[in-house]
Coordinates of C-alpha atoms in Angstrom, one line a residue:
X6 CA 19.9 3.3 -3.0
X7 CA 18.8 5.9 -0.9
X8 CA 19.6 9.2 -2.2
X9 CA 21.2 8.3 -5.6
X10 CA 22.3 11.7 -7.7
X11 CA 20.6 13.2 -10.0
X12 CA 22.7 11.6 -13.1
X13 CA 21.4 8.3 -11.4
X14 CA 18.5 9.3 -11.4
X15 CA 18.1 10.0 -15.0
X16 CA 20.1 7.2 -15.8
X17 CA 18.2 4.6 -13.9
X18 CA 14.9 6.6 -15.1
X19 CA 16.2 5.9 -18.8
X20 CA 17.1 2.6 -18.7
X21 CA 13.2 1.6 -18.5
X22 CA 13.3 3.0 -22.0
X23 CA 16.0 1.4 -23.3
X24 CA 14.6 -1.5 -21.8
X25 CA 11.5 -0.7 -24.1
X26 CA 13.3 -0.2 -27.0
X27 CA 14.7 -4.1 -26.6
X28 CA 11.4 -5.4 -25.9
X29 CA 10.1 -4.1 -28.7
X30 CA 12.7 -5.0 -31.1
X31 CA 12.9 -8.3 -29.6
X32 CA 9.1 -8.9 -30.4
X33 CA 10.0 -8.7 -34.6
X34 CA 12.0 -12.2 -33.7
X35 CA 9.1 -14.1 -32.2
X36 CA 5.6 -12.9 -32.1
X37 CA 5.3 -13.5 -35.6
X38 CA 5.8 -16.9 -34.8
X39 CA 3.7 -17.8 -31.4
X40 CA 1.2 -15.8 -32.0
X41 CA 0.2 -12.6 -30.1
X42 CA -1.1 -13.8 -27.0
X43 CA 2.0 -16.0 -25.8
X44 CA 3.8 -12.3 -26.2
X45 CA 1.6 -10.6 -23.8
X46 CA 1.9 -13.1 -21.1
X47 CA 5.5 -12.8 -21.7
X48 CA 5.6 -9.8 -21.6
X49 CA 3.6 -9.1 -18.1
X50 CA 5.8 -12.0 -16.8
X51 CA 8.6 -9.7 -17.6
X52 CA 7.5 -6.5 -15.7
X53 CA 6.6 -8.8 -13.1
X54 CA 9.8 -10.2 -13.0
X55 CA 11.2 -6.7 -13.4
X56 CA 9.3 -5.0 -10.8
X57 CA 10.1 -7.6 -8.1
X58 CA 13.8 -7.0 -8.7
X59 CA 13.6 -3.5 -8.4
X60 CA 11.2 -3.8 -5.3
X61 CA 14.1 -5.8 -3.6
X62 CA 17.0 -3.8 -4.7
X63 CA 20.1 -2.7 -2.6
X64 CA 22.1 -1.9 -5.4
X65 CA 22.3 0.3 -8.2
X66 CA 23.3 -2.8 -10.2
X67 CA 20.2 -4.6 -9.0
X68 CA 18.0 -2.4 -9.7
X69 CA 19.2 -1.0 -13.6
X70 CA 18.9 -5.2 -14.2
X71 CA 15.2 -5.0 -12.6
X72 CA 14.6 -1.6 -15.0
X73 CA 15.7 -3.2 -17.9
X74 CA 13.5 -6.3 -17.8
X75 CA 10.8 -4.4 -16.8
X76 CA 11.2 -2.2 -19.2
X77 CA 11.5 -5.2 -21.8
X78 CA 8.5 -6.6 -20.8
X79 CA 6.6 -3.3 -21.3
X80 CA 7.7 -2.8 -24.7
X81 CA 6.8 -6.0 -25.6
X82 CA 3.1 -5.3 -24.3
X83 CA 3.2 -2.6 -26.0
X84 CA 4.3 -3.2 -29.3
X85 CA 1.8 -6.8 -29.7
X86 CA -1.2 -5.3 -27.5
X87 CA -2.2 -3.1 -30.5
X88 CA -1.8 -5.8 -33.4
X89 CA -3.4 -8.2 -31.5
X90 CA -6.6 -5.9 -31.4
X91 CA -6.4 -4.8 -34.9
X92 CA -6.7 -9.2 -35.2
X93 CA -9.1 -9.5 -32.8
X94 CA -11.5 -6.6 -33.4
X95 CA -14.3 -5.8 -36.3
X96 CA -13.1 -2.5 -38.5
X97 CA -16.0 -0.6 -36.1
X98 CA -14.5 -1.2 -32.9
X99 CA -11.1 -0.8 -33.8
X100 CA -10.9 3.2 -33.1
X101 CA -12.8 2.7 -29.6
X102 CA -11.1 0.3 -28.5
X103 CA -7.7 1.8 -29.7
X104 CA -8.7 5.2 -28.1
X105 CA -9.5 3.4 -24.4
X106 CA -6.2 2.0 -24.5
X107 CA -4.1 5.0 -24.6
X108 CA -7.1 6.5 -21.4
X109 CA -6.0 3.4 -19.6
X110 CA -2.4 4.6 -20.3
X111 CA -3.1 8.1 -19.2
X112 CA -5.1 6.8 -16.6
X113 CA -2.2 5.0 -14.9
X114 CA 0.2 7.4 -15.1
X115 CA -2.0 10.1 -13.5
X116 CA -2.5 7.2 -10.7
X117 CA 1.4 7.0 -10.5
X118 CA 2.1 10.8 -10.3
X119 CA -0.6 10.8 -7.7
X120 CA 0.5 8.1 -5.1
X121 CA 3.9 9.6 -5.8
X122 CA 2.8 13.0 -4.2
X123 CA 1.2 11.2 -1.7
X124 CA 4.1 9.3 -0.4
X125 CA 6.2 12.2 -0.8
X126 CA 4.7 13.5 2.5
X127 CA 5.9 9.9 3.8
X128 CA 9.2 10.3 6.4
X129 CA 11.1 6.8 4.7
X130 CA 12.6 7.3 1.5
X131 CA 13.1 3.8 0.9
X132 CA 9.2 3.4 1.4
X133 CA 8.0 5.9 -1.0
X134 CA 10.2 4.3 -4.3
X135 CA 9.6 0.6 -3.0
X136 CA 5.9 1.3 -2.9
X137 CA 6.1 3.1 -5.9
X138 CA 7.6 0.2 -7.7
X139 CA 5.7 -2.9 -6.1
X140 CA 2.3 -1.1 -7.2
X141 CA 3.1 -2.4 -11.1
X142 CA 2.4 -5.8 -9.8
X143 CA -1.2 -5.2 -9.6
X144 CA -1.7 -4.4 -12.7
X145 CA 0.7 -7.0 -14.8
X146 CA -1.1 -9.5 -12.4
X147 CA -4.6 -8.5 -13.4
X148 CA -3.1 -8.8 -17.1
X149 CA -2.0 -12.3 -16.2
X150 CA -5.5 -13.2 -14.6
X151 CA -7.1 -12.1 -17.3
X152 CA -4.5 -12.9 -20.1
X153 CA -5.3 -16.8 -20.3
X154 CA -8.6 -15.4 -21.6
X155 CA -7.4 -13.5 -24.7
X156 CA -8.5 -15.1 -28.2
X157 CA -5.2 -16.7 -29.5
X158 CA -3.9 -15.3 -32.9
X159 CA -1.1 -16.7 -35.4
X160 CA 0.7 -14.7 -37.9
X161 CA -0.9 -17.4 -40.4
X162 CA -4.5 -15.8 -39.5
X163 CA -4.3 -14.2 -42.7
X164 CA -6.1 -17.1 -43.9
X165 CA -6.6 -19.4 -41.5
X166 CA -8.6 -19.8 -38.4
X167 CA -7.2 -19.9 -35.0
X168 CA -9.1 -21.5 -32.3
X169 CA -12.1 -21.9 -34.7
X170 CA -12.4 -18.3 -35.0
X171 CA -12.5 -16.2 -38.0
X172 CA -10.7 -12.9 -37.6
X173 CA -11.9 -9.4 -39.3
X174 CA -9.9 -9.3 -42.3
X175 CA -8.6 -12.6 -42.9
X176 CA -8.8 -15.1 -45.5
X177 CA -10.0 -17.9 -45.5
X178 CA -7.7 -20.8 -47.1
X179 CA -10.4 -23.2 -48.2
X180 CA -12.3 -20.8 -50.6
X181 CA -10.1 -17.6 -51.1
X182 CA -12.7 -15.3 -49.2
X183 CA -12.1 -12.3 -47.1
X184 CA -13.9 -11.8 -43.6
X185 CA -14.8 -8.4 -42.9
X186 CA -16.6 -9.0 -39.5
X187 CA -20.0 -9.5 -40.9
X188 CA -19.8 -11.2 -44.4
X189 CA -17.4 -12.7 -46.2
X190 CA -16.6 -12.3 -49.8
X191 CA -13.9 -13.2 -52.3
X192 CA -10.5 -11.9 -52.6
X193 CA -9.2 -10.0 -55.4
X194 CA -5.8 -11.1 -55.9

């Protein structure tokens, strides 16, 4: 695992995407059905799971299985995160909200690049990637502190009210009326 070659490299570098290509795929099958925030805790349990694979790696094999679920986990953040906002949040705070999202995306992978060319003046190898790696768990645990928090949505929100909430844009079952964040007002069917 020290010095793999550059094919290993990319391959091991493109597995987290395939990895996000599953994840989100696999979401169609299920987040419909629990919900969105079951999803996202699944999800950060995922790279989580992922990252502490990788982290302890002495294999190549270890660590493409560690990419992968990673990499699932990730895209199944990544493809409920957004609906579960566009649930969640009024029509006005959509855009904001949607736009600080993909900073904190930016924002995280400018942090990588930079503790990468920090470590890269470190003398161990094996350091520099592990440390790399291992730094994802502060993040996907943050997510899981502050996960059990999120507002908890069902597919069936178009309608219905989830935790005694009513949602931006739903309907309401009982009397046919739509929420748009500050009134409510019947549907035109």
């Amino acid at each position: 695992m020290d010095q793999p070659s550059t094919f290993m490299q990319g391959l091991l570098s493109s597995l987290y995407t395939l990895g996000c290509f599953f994840g989100c795929v696999g979401s169609i099958s299920f987040s419909e059905k629990i919900g969105r925030k079951n999803p996202i805790l699944i999800g950060t349990i995922l790279i989580s799971i992922g990252t502490v694979i990788q982290t302890a790696a002495y294999s190549p094999a270890q660590f493409i299985v560690g990419r992968i679920v990673a990499g699932m986990g990730t895209g199944l953040n990544t493809s409920v995160i957004p609906v579960w906002q566009a649930e969640t949040l009024p029509a006005k705070k959509r855009e904001r909200f949607g736009a600080i999202q993909y900073v904190l995306v930016c924002t995280g992978t400018t942090i990588s690049y930079w503790m990468a060319y920090a470590l890269s003046y470190c003398a161990n190898s094996a350091f520099q990637w592990r440390f790399l790696v291992a730094a994802q768990l502060v993040f996907a645990v943050l997510i899981m502190c502050l996960g059990i928090y999120l507002v908890h949505t069902r597919n069936n929100c178009f309608g219905a009210k989830a935790d005694g909430v009513q949602f931006h844009g739903c309907r309401n079952p009982l009397d046919g009326t739509l929420s748009t964040g500050r009134e409510t007002r019947p549907c035109v069917h």
